[in-house]
Amino acid sequence: MCDLLRIDTARGVMHSDGQSRFSINGYPINHFVGTSTFSEYTVVHSGCLAKINPLEPMDKVCVLSCGISTGLGAALNVAKPKKGSTVAVFGLGAVGLAAAEGARIAGASRIIGIDLNPKRFEEAKRFGVTEFVNPKDYDRPVQEVIATMTNGGVDRCIECTGNINAMISAFECVHDGWGVAVLVGVPNKDAIFMTKPINVLNERTLKGTFFGNYKPRTDLPSVVEMYMNKKLELDKFITHRVPFSDINKAFELMIKGEGLRCIISMED
């Protein structure tokens, strides 16, 4: 919760003067999420800048700037599963798989992936997911299914879909007494979270996180070092590479859900 910038992802101009540093034919172009990612050169606020080891391969560690760090940090910094614990992850997109990767690094013994797409399970195994649950396969709430599988509920649960029903299920599938559920996905602003108060009274914990509780300027360099020290397996998140001239293909892959992360080469 940085006093310098706060959470301001819609900002398309510089904080100092409210102006953009980009234009074409006299018309201003906004900075994409405050950074202008698809630029060879850019002007950014100092709060958006993190100095990393110059030996790091930029065409790989660039994927740490958003979703992967969010999921990884949600596991390591917020859920904090103990070695040998059980973890459930709702949503097996890139963020959810990063959360599974964090649970794997932490030493979780069971990582249960929950997703409506059965095609995602084979890929999820590479990120440490040991079991797969498709809610559509059952005629009862998925939280009841998980509670049955785990003798009362999982130790930790990380929700990465943004679907309000999945968020409720994530909280209700953790164990009484010590279970912790972490919300990562962003729901509709009008969505309402509803659960029985007894779930709170029974000492379950509900948390939320933004960017995995990482402080970009001070924490991202250490995440990069995790990759260089082979603790974090980053390469498996990169499923496609395209030249800048094919940037629309990258968006198509994202919309169709046919990849995890696509690297766009500015040089080609």
mmCIF file with all atom_site columns, C-alpha atoms in Angstrom, residues 85-205:
data_model
loop_
_atom_site.group_PDB
_atom_site.id
_atom_site.type_symbol
_atom_site.label_atom_id
_atom_site.label_alt_id
_atom_site.label_comp_id
_atom_site.label_asym_id
_atom_site.label_entity_id
_atom_site.label_seq_id
_atom_site.pdbx_PDB_ins_code
_atom_site.Cartn_x
_atom_site.Cartn_y
_atom_site.Cartn_z
_atom_site.occupancy
_atom_site.B_iso_or_equiv
_atom_site.pdbx_formal_charge
_atom_site.auth_seq_id
_atom_site.auth_comp_id
_atom_site.auth_asym_id
_atom_site.auth_atom_id
_atom_site.pdbx_PDB_model_num
ATOM 1   C CA . SER A 1 85  ? 0.258   -29.190 4.273   1.00 0.00 ? 85  SER A CA 1
ATOM 2   C CA . THR A 1 86  ? -2.683  -29.386 1.881   1.00 0.00 ? 86  THR A CA 1
ATOM 3   C CA . VAL A 1 87  ? -3.411  -26.523 -0.498  1.00 0.00 ? 87  VAL A CA 1
ATOM 4   C CA . ALA A 1 88  ? -6.317  -25.957 -2.878  1.00 0.00 ? 88  ALA A CA 1
ATOM 5   C CA . VAL A 1 89  ? -6.035  -23.584 -5.843  1.00 0.00 ? 89  VAL A CA 1
ATOM 6   C CA . PHE A 1 90  ? -9.157  -22.326 -7.585  1.00 0.00 ? 90  PHE A CA 1
ATOM 7   C CA . GLY A 1 91  ? -8.452  -21.479 -11.228 1.00 0.00 ? 91  GLY A CA 1
ATOM 8   C CA . LEU A 1 92  ? -5.532  -22.968 -13.162 1.00 0.00 ? 92  LEU A CA 1
ATOM 9   C CA . GLY A 1 93  ? -4.627  -20.071 -15.409 1.00 0.00 ? 93  GLY A CA 1
ATOM 10  C CA . ALA A 1 94  ? -1.198  -18.464 -15.149 1.00 0.00 ? 94  ALA A CA 1
ATOM 11  C CA . VAL A 1 95  ? -1.941  -16.837 -11.775 1.00 0.00 ? 95  VAL A CA 1
ATOM 12  C CA . GLY A 1 96  ? -3.356  -20.029 -10.284 1.00 0.00 ? 96  GLY A CA 1
ATOM 13  C CA . LEU A 1 97  ? -0.433  -22.088 -11.572 1.00 0.00 ? 97  LEU A CA 1
ATOM 14  C CA . ALA A 1 98  ? 1.938   -19.534 -10.051 1.00 0.00 ? 98  ALA A CA 1
ATOM 15  C CA . ALA A 1 99  ? 0.122   -20.033 -6.742  1.00 0.00 ? 99  ALA A CA 1
ATOM 16  C CA . ALA A 1 100 ? 0.585   -23.794 -7.162  1.00 0.00 ? 100 ALA A CA 1
ATOM 17  C CA . GLU A 1 101 ? 4.267   -23.171 -7.892  1.00 0.00 ? 101 GLU A CA 1
ATOM 18  C CA . GLY A 1 102 ? 4.504   -21.228 -4.636  1.00 0.00 ? 102 GLY A CA 1
ATOM 19  C CA . ALA A 1 103 ? 2.816   -24.051 -2.744  1.00 0.00 ? 103 ALA A CA 1
ATOM 20  C CA . ARG A 1 104 ? 5.257   -26.500 -4.346  1.00 0.00 ? 104 ARG A CA 1
ATOM 21  C CA . ILE A 1 105 ? 8.233   -24.363 -3.306  1.00 0.00 ? 105 ILE A CA 1
ATOM 22  C CA . ALA A 1 106 ? 6.824   -24.185 0.247   1.00 0.00 ? 106 ALA A CA 1
ATOM 23  C CA . GLY A 1 107 ? 6.718   -27.981 0.395   1.00 0.00 ? 107 GLY A CA 1
ATOM 24  C CA . ALA A 1 108 ? 2.954   -28.665 0.343   1.00 0.00 ? 108 ALA A CA 1
ATOM 25  C CA . SER A 1 109 ? 2.256   -32.408 0.153   1.00 0.00 ? 109 SER A CA 1
ATOM 26  C CA . ARG A 1 110 ? -1.089  -32.121 -1.662  1.00 0.00 ? 110 ARG A CA 1
ATOM 27  C CA . ILE A 1 111 ? -1.992  -29.384 -4.119  1.00 0.00 ? 111 ILE A CA 1
ATOM 28  C CA . ILE A 1 112 ? -5.556  -29.697 -5.360  1.00 0.00 ? 112 ILE A CA 1
ATOM 29  C CA . GLY A 1 113 ? -6.399  -27.775 -8.526  1.00 0.00 ? 113 GLY A CA 1
ATOM 30  C CA . ILE A 1 114 ? -10.019 -26.731 -9.119  1.00 0.00 ? 114 ILE A CA 1
ATOM 31  C CA . ASP A 1 115 ? -11.024 -25.716 -12.637 1.00 0.00 ? 115 ASP A CA 1
ATOM 32  C CA . LEU A 1 116 ? -13.921 -26.138 -15.051 1.00 0.00 ? 116 LEU A CA 1
ATOM 33  C CA . ASN A 1 117 ? -11.556 -27.056 -17.892 1.00 0.00 ? 117 ASN A CA 1
ATOM 34  C CA . PRO A 1 118 ? -10.249 -30.639 -17.582 1.00 0.00 ? 118 PRO A CA 1
ATOM 35  C CA . LYS A 1 119 ? -7.637  -29.957 -20.284 1.00 0.00 ? 119 LYS A CA 1
ATOM 36  C CA . ARG A 1 120 ? -5.688  -27.854 -17.803 1.00 0.00 ? 120 ARG A CA 1
ATOM 37  C CA . PHE A 1 121 ? -4.828  -30.670 -15.414 1.00 0.00 ? 121 PHE A CA 1
ATOM 38  C CA . GLU A 1 122 ? -2.016  -32.277 -17.410 1.00 0.00 ? 122 GLU A CA 1
ATOM 39  C CA . GLU A 1 123 ? -0.227  -28.946 -17.666 1.00 0.00 ? 123 GLU A CA 1
ATOM 40  C CA . ALA A 1 124 ? -0.927  -28.195 -13.992 1.00 0.00 ? 124 ALA A CA 1
ATOM 41  C CA . LYS A 1 125 ? 1.017   -31.305 -12.940 1.00 0.00 ? 125 LYS A CA 1
ATOM 42  C CA . ARG A 1 126 ? 4.202   -29.543 -14.046 1.00 0.00 ? 126 ARG A CA 1
ATOM 43  C CA . PHE A 1 127 ? 3.516   -26.868 -11.423 1.00 0.00 ? 127 PHE A CA 1
ATOM 44  C CA . GLY A 1 128 ? 3.081   -29.273 -8.541  1.00 0.00 ? 128 GLY A CA 1
ATOM 45  C CA . VAL A 1 129 ? -0.683  -29.895 -8.714  1.00 0.00 ? 129 VAL A CA 1
ATOM 46  C CA . THR A 1 130 ? -1.290  -33.436 -7.492  1.00 0.00 ? 130 THR A CA 1
ATOM 47  C CA . GLU A 1 131 ? -5.075  -33.742 -7.787  1.00 0.00 ? 131 GLU A CA 1
ATOM 48  C CA . PHE A 1 132 ? -7.772  -32.185 -9.942  1.00 0.00 ? 132 PHE A CA 1
ATOM 49  C CA . VAL A 1 133 ? -11.411 -31.377 -9.209  1.00 0.00 ? 133 VAL A CA 1
ATOM 50  C CA . ASN A 1 134 ? -13.906 -30.214 -11.800 1.00 0.00 ? 134 ASN A CA 1
ATOM 51  C CA . PRO A 1 135 ? -16.998 -28.798 -10.014 1.00 0.00 ? 135 PRO A CA 1
ATOM 52  C CA . LYS A 1 136 ? -19.146 -29.801 -12.990 1.00 0.00 ? 136 LYS A CA 1
ATOM 53  C CA . ASP A 1 137 ? -18.497 -33.470 -12.190 1.00 0.00 ? 137 ASP A CA 1
ATOM 54  C CA . TYR A 1 138 ? -20.432 -33.306 -8.904  1.00 0.00 ? 138 TYR A CA 1
ATOM 55  C CA . ASP A 1 139 ? -24.023 -32.648 -7.862  1.00 0.00 ? 139 ASP A CA 1
ATOM 56  C CA . ARG A 1 140 ? -22.981 -31.017 -4.580  1.00 0.00 ? 140 ARG A CA 1
ATOM 57  C CA . PRO A 1 141 ? -20.953 -27.892 -3.762  1.00 0.00 ? 141 PRO A CA 1
ATOM 58  C CA . VAL A 1 142 ? -17.265 -28.263 -4.550  1.00 0.00 ? 142 VAL A CA 1
ATOM 59  C CA . GLN A 1 143 ? -16.327 -27.188 -1.012  1.00 0.00 ? 143 GLN A CA 1
ATOM 60  C CA . GLU A 1 144 ? -18.090 -30.292 0.297   1.00 0.00 ? 144 GLU A CA 1
ATOM 61  C CA . VAL A 1 145 ? -16.186 -32.445 -2.188  1.00 0.00 ? 145 VAL A CA 1
ATOM 62  C CA . ILE A 1 146 ? -12.856 -30.994 -1.053  1.00 0.00 ? 146 ILE A CA 1
ATOM 63  C CA . ALA A 1 147 ? -13.780 -31.335 2.633   1.00 0.00 ? 147 ALA A CA 1
ATOM 64  C CA . THR A 1 148 ? -14.491 -35.031 2.058   1.00 0.00 ? 148 THR A CA 1
ATOM 65  C CA . MET A 1 149 ? -11.189 -35.490 0.207   1.00 0.00 ? 149 MET A CA 1
ATOM 66  C CA . THR A 1 150 ? -9.168  -33.855 2.975   1.00 0.00 ? 150 THR A CA 1
ATOM 67  C CA . ASN A 1 151 ? -10.848 -34.992 6.190   1.00 0.00 ? 151 ASN A CA 1
ATOM 68  C CA . GLY A 1 152 ? -12.518 -31.672 6.968   1.00 0.00 ? 152 GLY A CA 1
ATOM 69  C CA . GLY A 1 153 ? -10.880 -29.182 4.654   1.00 0.00 ? 153 GLY A CA 1
ATOM 70  C CA . VAL A 1 154 ? -7.560  -27.974 3.303   1.00 0.00 ? 154 VAL A CA 1
ATOM 71  C CA . ASP A 1 155 ? -4.985  -26.080 5.340   1.00 0.00 ? 155 ASP A CA 1
ATOM 72  C CA . ARG A 1 156 ? -4.728  -23.289 2.758   1.00 0.00 ? 156 ARG A CA 1
ATOM 73  C CA . CYS A 1 157 ? -6.763  -22.221 -0.243  1.00 0.00 ? 157 CYS A CA 1
ATOM 74  C CA . ILE A 1 158 ? -5.904  -19.649 -2.916  1.00 0.00 ? 158 ILE A CA 1
ATOM 75  C CA . GLU A 1 159 ? -8.666  -18.332 -5.177  1.00 0.00 ? 159 GLU A CA 1
ATOM 76  C CA . CYS A 1 160 ? -7.500  -17.068 -8.590  1.00 0.00 ? 160 CYS A CA 1
ATOM 77  C CA . THR A 1 161 ? -10.664 -16.763 -10.712 1.00 0.00 ? 161 THR A CA 1
ATOM 78  C CA . GLY A 1 162 ? -12.428 -13.614 -9.558  1.00 0.00 ? 162 GLY A CA 1
ATOM 79  C CA . ASN A 1 163 ? -15.727 -15.507 -9.624  1.00 0.00 ? 163 ASN A CA 1
ATOM 80  C CA . ILE A 1 164 ? -17.668 -14.674 -6.454  1.00 0.00 ? 164 ILE A CA 1
ATOM 81  C CA . ASN A 1 165 ? -19.075 -18.200 -6.100  1.00 0.00 ? 165 ASN A CA 1
ATOM 82  C CA . ALA A 1 166 ? -15.559 -19.635 -6.360  1.00 0.00 ? 166 ALA A CA 1
ATOM 83  C CA . MET A 1 167 ? -14.436 -17.174 -3.691  1.00 0.00 ? 167 MET A CA 1
ATOM 84  C CA . ILE A 1 168 ? -17.142 -18.370 -1.322  1.00 0.00 ? 168 ILE A CA 1
ATOM 85  C CA . SER A 1 169 ? -16.278 -22.015 -2.067  1.00 0.00 ? 169 SER A CA 1
ATOM 86  C CA . ALA A 1 170 ? -12.596 -21.271 -1.453  1.00 0.00 ? 170 ALA A CA 1
ATOM 87  C CA . PHE A 1 171 ? -13.310 -19.907 2.015   1.00 0.00 ? 171 PHE A CA 1
ATOM 88  C CA . GLU A 1 172 ? -15.735 -22.683 2.892   1.00 0.00 ? 172 GLU A CA 1
ATOM 89  C CA . CYS A 1 173 ? -13.326 -25.467 1.875   1.00 0.00 ? 173 CYS A CA 1
ATOM 90  C CA . VAL A 1 174 ? -10.607 -24.594 4.429   1.00 0.00 ? 174 VAL A CA 1
ATOM 91  C CA . HIS A 1 175 ? -10.394 -26.470 7.720   1.00 0.00 ? 175 HIS A CA 1
ATOM 92  C CA . ASP A 1 176 ? -11.942 -25.140 10.930  1.00 0.00 ? 176 ASP A CA 1
ATOM 93  C CA . GLY A 1 177 ? -9.448  -23.871 13.481  1.00 0.00 ? 177 GLY A CA 1
ATOM 94  C CA . TRP A 1 178 ? -6.480  -23.091 11.231  1.00 0.00 ? 178 TRP A CA 1
ATOM 95  C CA . GLY A 1 179 ? -7.616  -22.905 7.606   1.00 0.00 ? 179 GLY A CA 1
ATOM 96  C CA . VAL A 1 180 ? -6.652  -19.790 5.638   1.00 0.00 ? 180 VAL A CA 1
ATOM 97  C CA . ALA A 1 181 ? -8.266  -18.726 2.349   1.00 0.00 ? 181 ALA A CA 1
ATOM 98  C CA . VAL A 1 182 ? -6.605  -16.064 0.202   1.00 0.00 ? 182 VAL A CA 1
ATOM 99  C CA . LEU A 1 183 ? -8.542  -14.141 -2.448  1.00 0.00 ? 183 LEU A CA 1
ATOM 100 C CA . VAL A 1 184 ? -6.471  -13.131 -5.467  1.00 0.00 ? 184 VAL A CA 1
ATOM 101 C CA . GLY A 1 185 ? -8.986  -12.846 -8.324  1.00 0.00 ? 185 GLY A CA 1
ATOM 102 C CA . VAL A 1 186 ? -10.751 -9.518  -8.839  1.00 0.00 ? 186 VAL A CA 1
ATOM 103 C CA . PRO A 1 187 ? -14.570 -9.839  -8.727  1.00 0.00 ? 187 PRO A CA 1
ATOM 104 C CA . ASN A 1 188 ? -17.205 -7.577  -10.210 1.00 0.00 ? 188 ASN A CA 1
ATOM 105 C CA . LYS A 1 189 ? -17.269 -4.397  -8.105  1.00 0.00 ? 189 LYS A CA 1
ATOM 106 C CA . ASP A 1 190 ? -20.924 -5.056  -7.207  1.00 0.00 ? 190 ASP A CA 1
ATOM 107 C CA . ALA A 1 191 ? -20.382 -8.685  -6.145  1.00 0.00 ? 191 ALA A CA 1
ATOM 108 C CA . ILE A 1 192 ? -21.253 -9.539  -2.538  1.00 0.00 ? 192 ILE A CA 1
ATOM 109 C CA . PHE A 1 193 ? -19.430 -12.171 -0.494  1.00 0.00 ? 193 PHE A CA 1
ATOM 110 C CA . MET A 1 194 ? -21.868 -14.232 1.600   1.00 0.00 ? 194 MET A CA 1
ATOM 111 C CA . THR A 1 195 ? -21.076 -17.044 4.005   1.00 0.00 ? 195 THR A CA 1
ATOM 112 C CA . LYS A 1 196 ? -22.437 -18.344 7.297   1.00 0.00 ? 196 LYS A CA 1
ATOM 113 C CA . PRO A 1 197 ? -20.953 -16.521 10.333  1.00 0.00 ? 197 PRO A CA 1
ATOM 114 C CA . ILE A 1 198 ? -20.196 -19.876 11.940  1.00 0.00 ? 198 ILE A CA 1
ATOM 115 C CA . ASN A 1 199 ? -17.391 -20.294 9.373   1.00 0.00 ? 199 ASN A CA 1
ATOM 116 C CA . VAL A 1 200 ? -15.674 -17.271 10.898  1.00 0.00 ? 200 VAL A CA 1
ATOM 117 C CA . LEU A 1 201 ? -16.501 -18.205 14.482  1.00 0.00 ? 201 LEU A CA 1
ATOM 118 C CA . ASN A 1 202 ? -14.916 -21.598 13.864  1.00 0.00 ? 202 ASN A CA 1
ATOM 119 C CA . GLU A 1 203 ? -11.624 -19.761 13.364  1.00 0.00 ? 203 GLU A CA 1
ATOM 120 C CA . ARG A 1 204 ? -11.165 -19.870 9.636   1.00 0.00 ? 204 ARG A CA 1
ATOM 121 C CA . THR A 1 205 ? -9.262  -16.912 8.195   1.00 0.00 ? 205 THR A CA 1
#
